[in-house]
Amino acid sequence: MEKILVTGGCGQIGSELVSALRGKFGNENVILTDINVPNYEVQEIGPWEILDVTSYESIKAIIKKFEPTRIFHMAAILSATGEKIPQTAFKINLLGTFNVLEIAREFGVRQVIVPSTIAAFGPETPKINTPNETVMRPNTMYGITKVSIELLGEYYAKNYKIDFRSLRYPGIISSDVKPGGGTTDYANALYFDAAAKKKSIVFVNPQTTLPFMFMPDALDSIIQLSEAPQENLVHRSFNVAAFSCTALEIAESVKKYVPNFQFDFVPDHRDKIAASWPQSIDDSVARKEWNWRHKYDLDGMTRGMLKNLNVISG
Ligand code: SER
């Protein structure tokens, strides 16, 4: 019987991941942990605990109580917030992951999955069709912690036989929980602003191009990676992608369905972060080793987002 612990379970990806995993493994077998208290309806569905991942003792107490076989370690500070509070980002992202891996080693947790990101690449990385193996010299604290997490996890896999797996997410767009403090948040904001009938002020250049993915694909990818037979995997850290587009293309895609939608571009410091990341990602390694296939392109995502936000029907 699998027992799964999710950290960051109230976050943008964590909250929807907990629901997806509970659908697959049963509510009682998935424990939600987060630094924040989940809302009342979520508390009723299954087990949950408050958890600060920088506290080794707190993680240990929960692992001893719940005895998980897998951990999805989603708790993290994203790129833009990480530049405001780099010391805290270091502690939560890197020290938090070190704590999780150490306790997994000590208590024999079989698998640890930690998402990585396009931010693990840097200005010297080839920007178009960035390969799975290439230069990784990020210049944000978020990116520095994430590339270190990949290396740390691979070290624990090699030396302590922990089944560590990681996938480098592009910008993730979703409608349930708003992202907080990321560079790719402008893309989410375009949809939320359209739903609120508000003019969107986009904080990057119209031509800023990044890879993106709609949440259902993000959930499928992390669950598929977790389930992939070990013998098929040569790598432990994988690029994953769906589609790439400019900020203007996302805005225009929304406008196609919301004709009176207004937007303007006022680039700030976050545009420089975006400019240091890949514009498109080669995820052929993931497609080959664990059969990764995305389902949503930009238009499919726009329709999905606008339906979820009750802007269009169907
Ligand atoms: N969405 C993240 C960020 O913008 C990238 O992984 O920080």
PDB file of C-alpha atoms and ligand atoms in Angstrom:
ATOM      1  CA  MET A   1       0.000   0.000   0.000  1.00  0.00           C
ATOM      2  CA  GLU A   2       1.425   3.387  -1.043  1.00  0.00           C
ATOM      3  CA  LYS A   3       1.331   6.231   1.467  1.00  0.00           C
ATOM      4  CA  ILE A   4       2.146   9.608   0.051  1.00  0.00           C
ATOM      5  CA  LEU A   5       3.251  12.799   1.754  1.00  0.00           C
ATOM      6  CA  VAL A   6       2.976  16.101  -0.114  1.00  0.00           C
ATOM      7  CA  THR A   7       4.795  19.203   1.150  1.00  0.00           C
ATOM      8  CA  GLY A   8       3.597  22.609  -0.034  1.00  0.00           C
ATOM      9  CA  GLY A   9       0.147  21.029  -0.337  1.00  0.00           C
ATOM     10  CA  CYS A  10      -1.663  24.379  -0.236  1.00  0.00           C
ATOM     11  CA  GLY A  11       0.438  25.876  -3.046  1.00  0.00           C
ATOM     12  CA  GLN A  12      -0.377  26.352  -6.722  1.00  0.00           C
ATOM     13  CA  ILE A  13       0.699  22.877  -7.849  1.00  0.00           C
ATOM     14  CA  GLY A  14       0.589  21.115  -4.454  1.00  0.00           C
ATOM     15  CA  SER A  15      -3.112  21.749  -3.853  1.00  0.00           C
ATOM     16  CA  GLU A  16      -4.201  20.221  -7.166  1.00  0.00           C
ATOM     17  CA  LEU A  17      -1.619  17.446  -6.845  1.00  0.00           C
ATOM     18  CA  VAL A  18      -3.068  16.409  -3.474  1.00  0.00           C
ATOM     19  CA  SER A  19      -6.545  16.117  -5.060  1.00  0.00           C
ATOM     20  CA  ALA A  20      -5.197  14.138  -8.022  1.00  0.00           C
ATOM     21  CA  LEU A  21      -3.202  11.774  -5.780  1.00  0.00           C
ATOM     22  CA  ARG A  22      -6.176  11.300  -3.432  1.00  0.00           C
ATOM     23  CA  GLY A  23      -8.291  10.374  -6.458  1.00  0.00           C
ATOM     24  CA  LYS A  24      -5.725   7.721  -7.377  1.00  0.00           C
ATOM     25  CA  PHE A  25      -4.568   6.374  -4.003  1.00  0.00           C
ATOM     26  CA  GLY A  26      -7.468   7.183  -1.640  1.00  0.00           C
ATOM     27  CA  ASN A  27      -7.988  10.225   0.596  1.00  0.00           C
ATOM     28  CA  GLU A  28      -6.540   8.567   3.721  1.00  0.00           C
ATOM     29  CA  ASN A  29      -3.324   7.568   1.952  1.00  0.00           C
ATOM     30  CA  VAL A  30      -2.262  11.083   0.958  1.00  0.00           C
ATOM     31  CA  ILE A  31      -1.201  13.478   3.704  1.00  0.00           C
ATOM     32  CA  LEU A  32      -1.219  17.182   2.903  1.00  0.00           C
ATOM     33  CA  THR A  33       1.411  19.273   4.678  1.00  0.00           C
ATOM     34  CA  ASP A  34       1.992  23.000   4.362  1.00  0.00           C
ATOM     35  CA  ILE A  35       3.223  25.984   6.351  1.00  0.00           C
ATOM     36  CA  ASN A  36      -0.335  27.356   5.983  1.00  0.00           C
ATOM     37  CA  VAL A  37      -3.560  25.847   7.324  1.00  0.00           C
ATOM     38  CA  PRO A  38      -5.638  24.343   4.488  1.00  0.00           C
ATOM     39  CA  ASN A  39      -9.151  25.710   4.092  1.00  0.00           C
ATOM     40  CA  TYR A  40     -11.949  24.008   5.987  1.00  0.00           C
ATOM     41  CA  GLU A  41     -13.315  21.906   3.087  1.00  0.00           C
ATOM     42  CA  VAL A  42      -9.824  20.551   2.350  1.00  0.00           C
ATOM     43  CA  GLN A  43      -9.287  19.718   6.052  1.00  0.00           C
ATOM     44  CA  GLU A  44     -12.387  17.515   5.941  1.00  0.00           C
ATOM     45  CA  ILE A  45     -11.198  15.415   2.985  1.00  0.00           C
ATOM     46  CA  GLY A  46      -8.086  13.731   4.341  1.00  0.00           C
ATOM     47  CA  PRO A  47      -5.115  13.911   6.716  1.00  0.00           C
ATOM     48  CA  TRP A  48      -3.157  17.145   6.971  1.00  0.00           C
ATOM     49  CA  GLU A  49      -0.439  18.678   9.164  1.00  0.00           C
ATOM     50  CA  ILE A  50       1.222  22.045   9.468  1.00  0.00           C
ATOM     51  CA  LEU A  51       4.848  21.685   8.374  1.00  0.00           C
ATOM     52  CA  ASP A  52       7.805  24.031   8.160  1.00  0.00           C
ATOM     53  CA  VAL A  53      10.276  22.170   5.935  1.00  0.00           C
ATOM     54  CA  THR A  54      13.224  24.076   7.416  1.00  0.00           C
ATOM     55  CA  SER A  55      12.582  22.179  10.663  1.00  0.00           C
ATOM     56  CA  TYR A  56      14.213  18.754  10.552  1.00  0.00           C
ATOM     57  CA  GLU A  57      12.432  17.686  13.747  1.00  0.00           C
ATOM     58  CA  SER A  58       8.982  18.649  12.424  1.00  0.00           C
ATOM     59  CA  ILE A  59       9.440  16.625   9.218  1.00  0.00           C
ATOM     60  CA  LYS A  60      10.759  13.696  11.238  1.00  0.00           C
ATOM     61  CA  ALA A  61       7.730  13.702  13.568  1.00  0.00           C
ATOM     62  CA  ILE A  62       5.326  13.595  10.588  1.00  0.00           C
ATOM     63  CA  ILE A  63       7.289  10.856   8.801  1.00  0.00           C
ATOM     64  CA  LYS A  64       7.316   8.735  11.971  1.00  0.00           C
ATOM     65  CA  LYS A  65       3.581   9.194  12.439  1.00  0.00           C
ATOM     66  CA  PHE A  66       2.501   8.658   8.826  1.00  0.00           C
ATOM     67  CA  GLU A  67       5.261   6.340   7.460  1.00  0.00           C
ATOM     68  CA  PRO A  68       5.038   7.471   3.803  1.00  0.00           C
ATOM     69  CA  THR A  69       6.465   5.388   0.984  1.00  0.00           C
ATOM     70  CA  ARG A  70       6.741   8.423  -1.330  1.00  0.00           C
ATOM     71  CA  ILE A  71       7.214  12.143  -0.826  1.00  0.00           C
ATOM     72  CA  PHE A  72       6.235  14.803  -3.353  1.00  0.00           C
ATOM     73  CA  HIS A  73       8.273  17.726  -2.039  1.00  0.00           C
ATOM     74  CA  MET A  74       6.532  20.764  -3.540  1.00  0.00           C
ATOM     75  CA  ALA A  75       7.306  23.423  -0.904  1.00  0.00           C
ATOM     76  CA  ALA A  76       9.431  26.182  -2.450  1.00  0.00           C
ATOM     77  CA  ILE A  77       9.921  29.920  -2.782  1.00  0.00           C
ATOM     78  CA  LEU A  78       9.641  30.941  -6.468  1.00  0.00           C
ATOM     79  CA  SER A  79      11.978  33.104  -8.528  1.00  0.00           C
ATOM     80  CA  ALA A  80      10.759  36.673  -8.001  1.00  0.00           C
ATOM     81  CA  THR A  81      10.210  36.298  -4.246  1.00  0.00           C
ATOM     82  CA  GLY A  82      13.542  34.472  -4.053  1.00  0.00           C
ATOM     83  CA  GLU A  83      15.301  37.602  -5.304  1.00  0.00           C
ATOM     84  CA  LYS A  84      13.627  39.646  -2.536  1.00  0.00           C
ATOM     85  CA  ILE A  85      14.460  37.204   0.259  1.00  0.00           C
ATOM     86  CA  PRO A  86      17.356  35.081  -1.046  1.00  0.00           C
ATOM     87  CA  GLN A  87      18.470  33.838   2.381  1.00  0.00           C
ATOM     88  CA  THR A  88      14.966  32.565   3.165  1.00  0.00           C
ATOM     89  CA  ALA A  89      14.682  31.036  -0.317  1.00  0.00           C
ATOM     90  CA  PHE A  90      17.953  29.179   0.275  1.00  0.00           C
ATOM     91  CA  LYS A  91      16.699  27.798   3.580  1.00  0.00           C
ATOM     92  CA  ILE A  92      13.240  26.748   2.367  1.00  0.00           C
ATOM     93  CA  ASN A  93      14.328  25.376  -1.006  1.00  0.00           C
ATOM     94  CA  LEU A  94      17.723  23.827  -0.398  1.00  0.00           C
ATOM     95  CA  LEU A  95      17.850  23.203   3.358  1.00  0.00           C
ATOM     96  CA  GLY A  96      14.204  22.033   3.186  1.00  0.00           C
ATOM     97  CA  THR A  97      15.081  19.491   0.473  1.00  0.00           C
ATOM     98  CA  PHE A  98      18.199  18.380   2.339  1.00  0.00           C
ATOM     99  CA  ASN A  99      15.996  17.739   5.417  1.00  0.00           C
ATOM    100  CA  VAL A 100      13.484  15.754   3.354  1.00  0.00           C
ATOM    101  CA  LEU A 101      16.210  13.629   1.720  1.00  0.00           C
ATOM    102  CA  GLU A 102      17.999  13.015   5.023  1.00  0.00           C
ATOM    103  CA  ILE A 103      14.824  11.900   6.764  1.00  0.00           C
ATOM    104  CA  ALA A 104      13.886   9.782   3.733  1.00  0.00           C
ATOM    105  CA  ARG A 105      17.281   8.092   4.095  1.00  0.00           C
ATOM    106  CA  GLU A 106      16.922   7.627   7.833  1.00  0.00           C
ATOM    107  CA  PHE A 107      13.378   6.201   7.677  1.00  0.00           C
ATOM    108  CA  GLY A 108      13.612   4.284   4.399  1.00  0.00           C
ATOM    109  CA  VAL A 109      11.152   6.328   2.314  1.00  0.00           C
ATOM    110  CA  ARG A 110      11.284   4.651  -1.088  1.00  0.00           C
ATOM    111  CA  GLN A 111      10.794   7.598  -3.444  1.00  0.00           C
ATOM    112  CA  VAL A 112      11.286  11.381  -3.282  1.00  0.00           C
ATOM    113  CA  ILE A 113       9.997  13.560  -6.139  1.00  0.00           C
ATOM    114  CA  VAL A 114      11.015  17.228  -6.235  1.00  0.00           C
ATOM    115  CA  PRO A 115      10.014  19.547  -9.081  1.00  0.00           C
ATOM    116  CA  SER A 116      12.806  21.506 -10.711  1.00  0.00           C
ATOM    117  CA  THR A 117      12.313  24.291 -13.238  1.00  0.00           C
ATOM    118  CA  ILE A 118      13.423  26.080 -16.390  1.00  0.00           C
ATOM    119  CA  ALA A 119      14.980  28.518 -13.885  1.00  0.00           C
ATOM    120  CA  ALA A 120      17.677  25.889 -13.226  1.00  0.00           C
ATOM    121  CA  PHE A 121      19.164  27.061 -16.551  1.00  0.00           C
ATOM    122  CA  GLY A 122      20.866  30.422 -16.947  1.00  0.00           C
ATOM    123  CA  PRO A 123      21.979  33.094 -19.413  1.00  0.00           C
ATOM    124  CA  GLU A 124      24.749  30.900 -20.870  1.00  0.00           C
ATOM    125  CA  THR A 125      22.380  27.996 -21.623  1.00  0.00           C
ATOM    126  CA  PRO A 126      21.266  27.570 -25.271  1.00  0.00           C
ATOM    127  CA  LYS A 127      17.819  29.228 -25.303  1.00  0.00           C
ATOM    128  CA  ILE A 128      16.104  27.367 -28.123  1.00  0.00           C
ATOM    129  CA  ASN A 129      15.270  23.693 -27.674  1.00  0.00           C
ATOM    130  CA  THR A 130      17.379  23.578 -24.520  1.00  0.00           C
ATOM    131  CA  PRO A 131      18.616  19.991 -24.200  1.00  0.00           C
ATOM    132  CA  ASN A 132      18.221  17.818 -21.094  1.00  0.00           C
ATOM    133  CA  GLU A 133      21.987  17.971 -20.529  1.00  0.00           C
ATOM    134  CA  THR A 134      23.533  21.374 -21.055  1.00  0.00           C
ATOM    135  CA  VAL A 135      25.149  24.324 -19.276  1.00  0.00           C
ATOM    136  CA  MET A 136      23.351  24.994 -15.985  1.00  0.00           C
ATOM    137  CA  ARG A 137      24.586  28.252 -14.478  1.00  0.00           C
ATOM    138  CA  PRO A 138      21.454  30.017 -13.160  1.00  0.00           C
ATOM    139  CA  ASN A 139      21.776  33.517 -11.713  1.00  0.00           C
ATOM    140  CA  THR A 140      18.712  33.641  -9.428  1.00  0.00           C
ATOM    141  CA  MET A 141      18.669  32.170  -5.917  1.00  0.00           C
ATOM    142  CA  TYR A 142      15.644  30.092  -6.957  1.00  0.00           C
ATOM    143  CA  GLY A 143      17.569  28.627  -9.912  1.00  0.00           C
ATOM    144  CA  ILE A 144      20.690  28.059  -7.827  1.00  0.00           C
ATOM    145  CA  THR A 145      18.697  26.128  -5.224  1.00  0.00           C
ATOM    146  CA  LYS A 146      16.880  24.070  -7.862  1.00  0.00           C
ATOM    147  CA  VAL A 147      20.004  22.969  -9.766  1.00  0.00           C
ATOM    148  CA  SER A 148      21.583  22.111  -6.402  1.00  0.00           C
ATOM    149  CA  ILE A 149      18.475  20.085  -5.486  1.00  0.00           C
ATOM    150  CA  GLU A 150      18.818  18.057  -8.694  1.00  0.00           C
ATOM    151  CA  LEU A 151      22.459  17.274  -7.879  1.00  0.00           C
ATOM    152  CA  LEU A 152      21.719  16.562  -4.216  1.00  0.00           C
ATOM    153  CA  GLY A 153      18.863  14.205  -5.117  1.00  0.00           C
ATOM    154  CA  GLU A 154      21.030  12.357  -7.619  1.00  0.00           C
ATOM    155  CA  TYR A 155      23.700  12.012  -4.915  1.00  0.00           C
ATOM    156  CA  TYR A 156      21.148  10.453  -2.538  1.00  0.00           C
ATOM    157  CA  ALA A 157      19.974   8.122  -5.298  1.00  0.00           C
ATOM    158  CA  LYS A 158      23.508   6.942  -6.009  1.00  0.00           C
ATOM    159  CA  ASN A 159      24.759   6.649  -2.455  1.00  0.00           C
ATOM    160  CA  TYR A 160      21.635   5.823  -0.437  1.00  0.00           C
ATOM    161  CA  LYS A 161      19.375   4.139  -3.022  1.00  0.00           C
ATOM    162  CA  ILE A 162      16.591   6.692  -2.623  1.00  0.00           C
ATOM    163  CA  ASP A 163      14.500   6.727  -5.779  1.00  0.00           C
ATOM    164  CA  PHE A 164      14.893  10.479  -6.403  1.00  0.00           C
ATOM    165  CA  ARG A 165      13.173  11.922  -9.486  1.00  0.00           C
ATOM    166  CA  SER A 166      12.803  15.479 -10.691  1.00  0.00           C
ATOM    167  CA  LEU A 167      11.224  17.298 -13.632  1.00  0.00           C
ATOM    168  CA  ARG A 168      12.024  20.772 -14.869  1.00  0.00           C
ATOM    169  CA  TYR A 169       8.668  22.468 -15.114  1.00  0.00           C
ATOM    170  CA  PRO A 170       8.042  25.382 -17.454  1.00  0.00           C
ATOM    171  CA  GLY A 171       5.653  28.156 -16.281  1.00  0.00           C
ATOM    172  CA  ILE A 172       2.522  26.443 -14.959  1.00  0.00           C
ATOM    173  CA  ILE A 173      -0.881  28.018 -15.617  1.00  0.00           C
ATOM    174  CA  SER A 174      -3.828  27.095 -13.427  1.00  0.00           C
ATOM    175  CA  SER A 175      -7.126  28.427 -12.124  1.00  0.00           C
ATOM    176  CA  ASP A 176      -7.567  26.985  -8.592  1.00  0.00           C
ATOM    177  CA  VAL A 177      -4.789  28.558  -6.520  1.00  0.00           C
ATOM    178  CA  LYS A 178      -2.938  31.603  -7.840  1.00  0.00           C
ATOM    179  CA  PRO A 179       0.844  31.239  -8.048  1.00  0.00           C
ATOM    180  CA  GLY A 180       2.804  33.456  -5.695  1.00  0.00           C
ATOM    181  CA  GLY A 181       6.065  35.211  -6.395  1.00  0.00           C
ATOM    182  CA  GLY A 182       7.013  33.597  -9.698  1.00  0.00           C
ATOM    183  CA  THR A 183       8.287  35.236 -12.874  1.00  0.00           C
ATOM    184  CA  THR A 184       5.748  33.369 -14.992  1.00  0.00           C
ATOM    185  CA  ASP A 185       2.854  34.736 -12.880  1.00  0.00           C
ATOM    186  CA  TYR A 186       2.091  37.341 -15.590  1.00  0.00           C
ATOM    187  CA  ALA A 187       0.662  34.560 -17.752  1.00  0.00           C
ATOM    188  CA  ASN A 188      -1.715  33.416 -14.997  1.00  0.00           C
ATOM    189  CA  ALA A 189      -2.648  37.038 -14.283  1.00  0.00           C
ATOM    190  CA  LEU A 190      -3.796  37.556 -17.890  1.00  0.00           C
ATOM    191  CA  TYR A 191      -6.529  34.950 -17.341  1.00  0.00           C
ATOM    192  CA  PHE A 192      -7.507  36.099 -13.842  1.00  0.00           C
ATOM    193  CA  ASP A 193      -7.647  39.732 -14.998  1.00  0.00           C
ATOM    194  CA  ALA A 194      -9.808  38.811 -18.003  1.00  0.00           C
ATOM    195  CA  ALA A 195     -12.172  36.946 -15.652  1.00  0.00           C
ATOM    196  CA  ALA A 196     -12.288  39.970 -13.306  1.00  0.00           C
ATOM    197  CA  LYS A 197     -12.972  42.266 -16.326  1.00  0.00           C
ATOM    198  CA  LYS A 198      -9.813  44.159 -15.388  1.00  0.00           C
ATOM    199  CA  LYS A 199      -7.087  45.612 -17.606  1.00  0.00           C
ATOM    200  CA  SER A 200      -3.968  43.429 -17.301  1.00  0.00           C
ATOM    201  CA  ILE A 201      -0.609  45.109 -16.775  1.00  0.00           C
ATOM    202  CA  VAL A 202       1.955  42.576 -17.973  1.00  0.00           C
ATOM    203  CA  PHE A 203       5.354  42.897 -16.278  1.00  0.00           C
ATOM    204  CA  VAL A 204       7.429  41.508 -19.177  1.00  0.00           C
ATOM    205  CA  ASN A 205       8.002  42.575 -22.783  1.00  0.00           C
ATOM    206  CA  PRO A 206       5.370  41.588 -25.370  1.00  0.00           C
ATOM    207  CA  GLN A 207       8.010  39.489 -27.165  1.00  0.00           C
ATOM    208  CA  THR A 208       9.334  37.734 -24.023  1.00  0.00           C
ATOM    209  CA  THR A 209       9.097  34.048 -24.867  1.00  0.00           C
ATOM    210  CA  LEU A 210       8.936  31.202 -22.349  1.00  0.00           C
ATOM    211  CA  PRO A 211       7.778  27.588 -22.259  1.00  0.00           C
ATOM    212  CA  PHE A 212       4.413  27.008 -20.524  1.00  0.00           C
ATOM    213  CA  MET A 213       2.176  24.131 -19.474  1.00  0.00           C
ATOM    214  CA  PHE A 214      -1.464  23.879 -18.353  1.00  0.00           C
ATOM    215  CA  MET A 215      -2.028  22.360 -14.911  1.00  0.00           C
ATOM    216  CA  PRO A 216      -3.646  19.060 -16.067  1.00  0.00           C
ATOM    217  CA  ASP A 217      -0.444  18.327 -18.020  1.00  0.00           C
ATOM    218  CA  ALA A 218       1.703  19.376 -15.037  1.00  0.00           C
ATOM    219  CA  LEU A 219      -0.179  16.908 -12.809  1.00  0.00           C
ATOM    220  CA  ASP A 220      -0.046  14.109 -15.385  1.00  0.00           C
ATOM    221  CA  SER A 221       3.680  14.602 -15.872  1.00  0.00           C
ATOM    222  CA  ILE A 222       4.676  14.452 -12.208  1.00  0.00           C
ATOM    223  CA  ILE A 223       2.414  11.455 -11.497  1.00  0.00           C
ATOM    224  CA  GLN A 224       3.611   9.650 -14.639  1.00  0.00           C
ATOM    225  CA  LEU A 225       7.222  10.270 -13.671  1.00  0.00           C
ATOM    226  CA  SER A 226       6.577   8.940 -10.181  1.00  0.00           C
ATOM    227  CA  GLU A 227       4.966   5.784 -11.612  1.00  0.00           C
ATOM    228  CA  ALA A 228       7.510   5.137 -14.376  1.00  0.00           C
ATOM    229  CA  PRO A 229       9.284   1.770 -14.025  1.00  0.00           C
ATOM    230  CA  GLN A 230      12.751   2.343 -12.617  1.00  0.00           C
ATOM    231  CA  GLU A 231      14.356   0.076 -15.214  1.00  0.00           C
ATOM    232  CA  ASN A 232      13.223   2.435 -18.016  1.00  0.00           C
ATOM    233  CA  LEU A 233      14.936   5.463 -16.489  1.00  0.00           C
ATOM    234  CA  VAL A 234      18.463   6.418 -17.442  1.00  0.00           C
ATOM    235  CA  HIS A 235      18.140   9.953 -16.056  1.00  0.00           C
ATOM    236  CA  ARG A 236      16.699  11.311 -12.794  1.00  0.00           C
ATOM    237  CA  SER A 237      16.123  14.956 -13.800  1.00  0.00           C
ATOM    238  CA  PHE A 238      14.024  15.649 -16.891  1.00  0.00           C
ATOM    239  CA  ASN A 239      13.032  18.583 -19.066  1.00  0.00           C
ATOM    240  CA  VAL A 240       9.259  18.604 -19.639  1.00  0.00           C
ATOM    241  CA  ALA A 241       7.467  20.897 -22.042  1.00  0.00           C
ATOM    242  CA  ALA A 242       4.153  21.560 -23.718  1.00  0.00           C
ATOM    243  CA  PHE A 243       4.377  24.763 -25.815  1.00  0.00           C
ATOM    244  CA  SER A 244       6.250  28.066 -25.952  1.00  0.00           C
ATOM    245  CA  CYS A 245       4.794  31.501 -26.646  1.00  0.00           C
ATOM    246  CA  THR A 246       5.361  35.217 -26.235  1.00  0.00           C
ATOM    247  CA  ALA A 247       3.504  37.228 -23.611  1.00  0.00           C
ATOM    248  CA  LEU A 248       1.644  38.978 -26.453  1.00  0.00           C
ATOM    249  CA  GLU A 249       0.513  35.629 -27.895  1.00  0.00           C
ATOM    250  CA  ILE A 250      -1.015  34.658 -24.526  1.00  0.00           C
ATOM    251  CA  ALA A 251      -2.796  38.031 -24.276  1.00  0.00           C
ATOM    252  CA  GLU A 252      -4.097  37.659 -27.840  1.00  0.00           C
ATOM    253  CA  SER A 253      -5.202  34.117 -27.153  1.00  0.00           C
ATOM    254  CA  VAL A 254      -7.325  35.429 -24.241  1.00  0.00           C
ATOM    255  CA  LYS A 255      -8.655  38.292 -26.380  1.00  0.00           C
ATOM    256  CA  LYS A 256      -9.871  35.824 -28.987  1.00  0.00           C
ATOM    257  CA  TYR A 257     -12.463  34.628 -26.443  1.00  0.00           C
ATOM    258  CA  VAL A 258     -12.854  37.905 -24.499  1.00  0.00           C
ATOM    259  CA  PRO A 259     -12.927  40.536 -27.279  1.00  0.00           C
ATOM    260  CA  ASN A 260     -13.023  43.573 -24.977  1.00  0.00           C
ATOM    261  CA  PHE A 261     -10.061  42.383 -22.878  1.00  0.00           C
ATOM    262  CA  GLN A 262      -7.515  45.185 -22.365  1.00  0.00           C
ATOM    263  CA  PHE A 263      -3.812  44.740 -21.615  1.00  0.00           C
ATOM    264  CA  ASP A 264      -0.603  46.710 -21.577  1.00  0.00           C
ATOM    265  CA  PHE A 265       3.077  45.824 -21.141  1.00  0.00           C
ATOM    266  CA  VAL A 266       5.128  47.501 -18.407  1.00  0.00           C
ATOM    267  CA  PRO A 267       8.294  45.389 -18.083  1.00  0.00           C
ATOM    268  CA  ASP A 268      10.053  45.429 -14.711  1.00  0.00           C
ATOM    269  CA  HIS A 269      13.003  43.556 -13.132  1.00  0.00           C
ATOM    270  CA  ARG A 270      11.191  40.246 -13.661  1.00  0.00           C
ATOM    271  CA  ASP A 271      11.611  40.564 -17.425  1.00  0.00           C
ATOM    272  CA  LYS A 272      15.376  40.201 -16.871  1.00  0.00           C
ATOM    273  CA  ILE A 273      14.795  36.980 -14.957  1.00  0.00           C
ATOM    274  CA  ALA A 274      12.622  35.683 -17.822  1.00  0.00           C
ATOM    275  CA  ALA A 275      15.317  36.673 -20.330  1.00  0.00           C
ATOM    276  CA  SER A 276      17.844  34.434 -18.529  1.00  0.00           C
ATOM    277  CA  TRP A 277      15.662  31.322 -19.038  1.00  0.00           C
ATOM    278  CA  PRO A 278      15.147  29.037 -22.065  1.00  0.00           C
ATOM    279  CA  GLN A 279      12.552  30.040 -24.649  1.00  0.00           C
ATOM    280  CA  SER A 280      11.824  26.470 -25.607  1.00  0.00           C
ATOM    281  CA  ILE A 281      12.699  23.112 -24.140  1.00  0.00           C
ATOM    282  CA  ASP A 282      13.716  19.812 -25.713  1.00  0.00           C
ATOM    283  CA  ASP A 283      11.933  17.177 -23.637  1.00  0.00           C
ATOM    284  CA  SER A 284      12.684  14.199 -25.897  1.00  0.00           C
ATOM    285  CA  VAL A 285      14.455  12.390 -23.032  1.00  0.00           C
ATOM    286  CA  ALA A 286      11.247  12.411 -20.931  1.00  0.00           C
ATOM    287  CA  ARG A 287       9.222  11.402 -24.002  1.00  0.00           C
ATOM    288  CA  LYS A 288      11.554   8.473 -24.582  1.00  0.00           C
ATOM    289  CA  GLU A 289      12.186   7.234 -21.028  1.00  0.00           C
ATOM    290  CA  TRP A 290       8.706   7.567 -19.516  1.00  0.00           C
ATOM    291  CA  ASN A 291       6.514   8.251 -22.491  1.00  0.00           C
ATOM    292  CA  TRP A 292       5.733  11.882 -21.622  1.00  0.00           C
ATOM    293  CA  ARG A 293       3.083  13.431 -23.935  1.00  0.00           C
ATOM    294  CA  HIS A 294       1.441  16.818 -23.332  1.00  0.00           C
ATOM    295  CA  LYS A 295      -2.246  17.300 -24.155  1.00  0.00           C
ATOM    296  CA  TYR A 296      -2.748  21.084 -24.111  1.00  0.00           C
ATOM    297  CA  ASP A 297      -1.457  23.726 -26.529  1.00  0.00           C
ATOM    298  CA  LEU A 298      -1.943  27.486 -26.000  1.00  0.00           C
ATOM    299  CA  ASP A 299      -5.472  27.600 -27.414  1.00  0.00           C
ATOM    300  CA  GLY A 300      -6.543  24.461 -25.490  1.00  0.00           C
ATOM    301  CA  MET A 301      -5.147  25.951 -22.305  1.00  0.00           C
ATOM    302  CA  THR A 302      -6.900  29.282 -22.891  1.00  0.00           C
ATOM    303  CA  ARG A 303     -10.240  27.550 -23.387  1.00  0.00           C
ATOM    304  CA  GLY A 304      -9.632  25.391 -20.285  1.00  0.00           C
ATOM    305  CA  MET A 305      -8.672  28.377 -18.129  1.00  0.00           C
ATOM    306  CA  LEU A 306     -11.590  30.531 -19.300  1.00  0.00           C
ATOM    307  CA  LYS A 307     -14.038  27.665 -18.713  1.00  0.00           C
ATOM    308  CA  ASN A 308     -12.650  27.039 -15.211  1.00  0.00           C
ATOM    309  CA  LEU A 309     -12.950  30.759 -14.458  1.00  0.00           C
ATOM    310  CA  ASN A 310     -16.546  30.790 -15.787  1.00  0.00           C
ATOM    311  CA  VAL A 311     -15.737  33.264 -18.553  1.00  0.00           C
ATOM    312  CA  ILE A 312     -16.844  30.954 -21.352  1.00  0.00           C
ATOM    313  CA  SER A 313     -19.117  27.945 -21.247  1.00  0.00           C
ATOM    314  CA  GLY A 314     -18.962  24.571 -22.907  1.00  0.00           C
TER     315      GLY A 314
HETATM  316  N1  SER B   1       7.071  29.488 -12.357  1.00  0.00           N
HETATM  317  C1  SER B   1       8.376  29.599 -11.772  1.00  0.00           C
HETATM  318  C2  SER B   1       8.737  31.010 -11.506  1.00  0.00           C
HETATM  319  O1  SER B   1       8.311  31.825 -12.266  1.00  0.00           O
HETATM  320  C3  SER B   1       9.414  28.997 -12.688  1.00  0.00           C
HETATM  321  O2  SER B   1       9.662  27.713 -12.279  1.00  0.00           O
HETATM  322  O3  SER B   1       9.441  31.288 -10.605  1.00  0.00           O
END
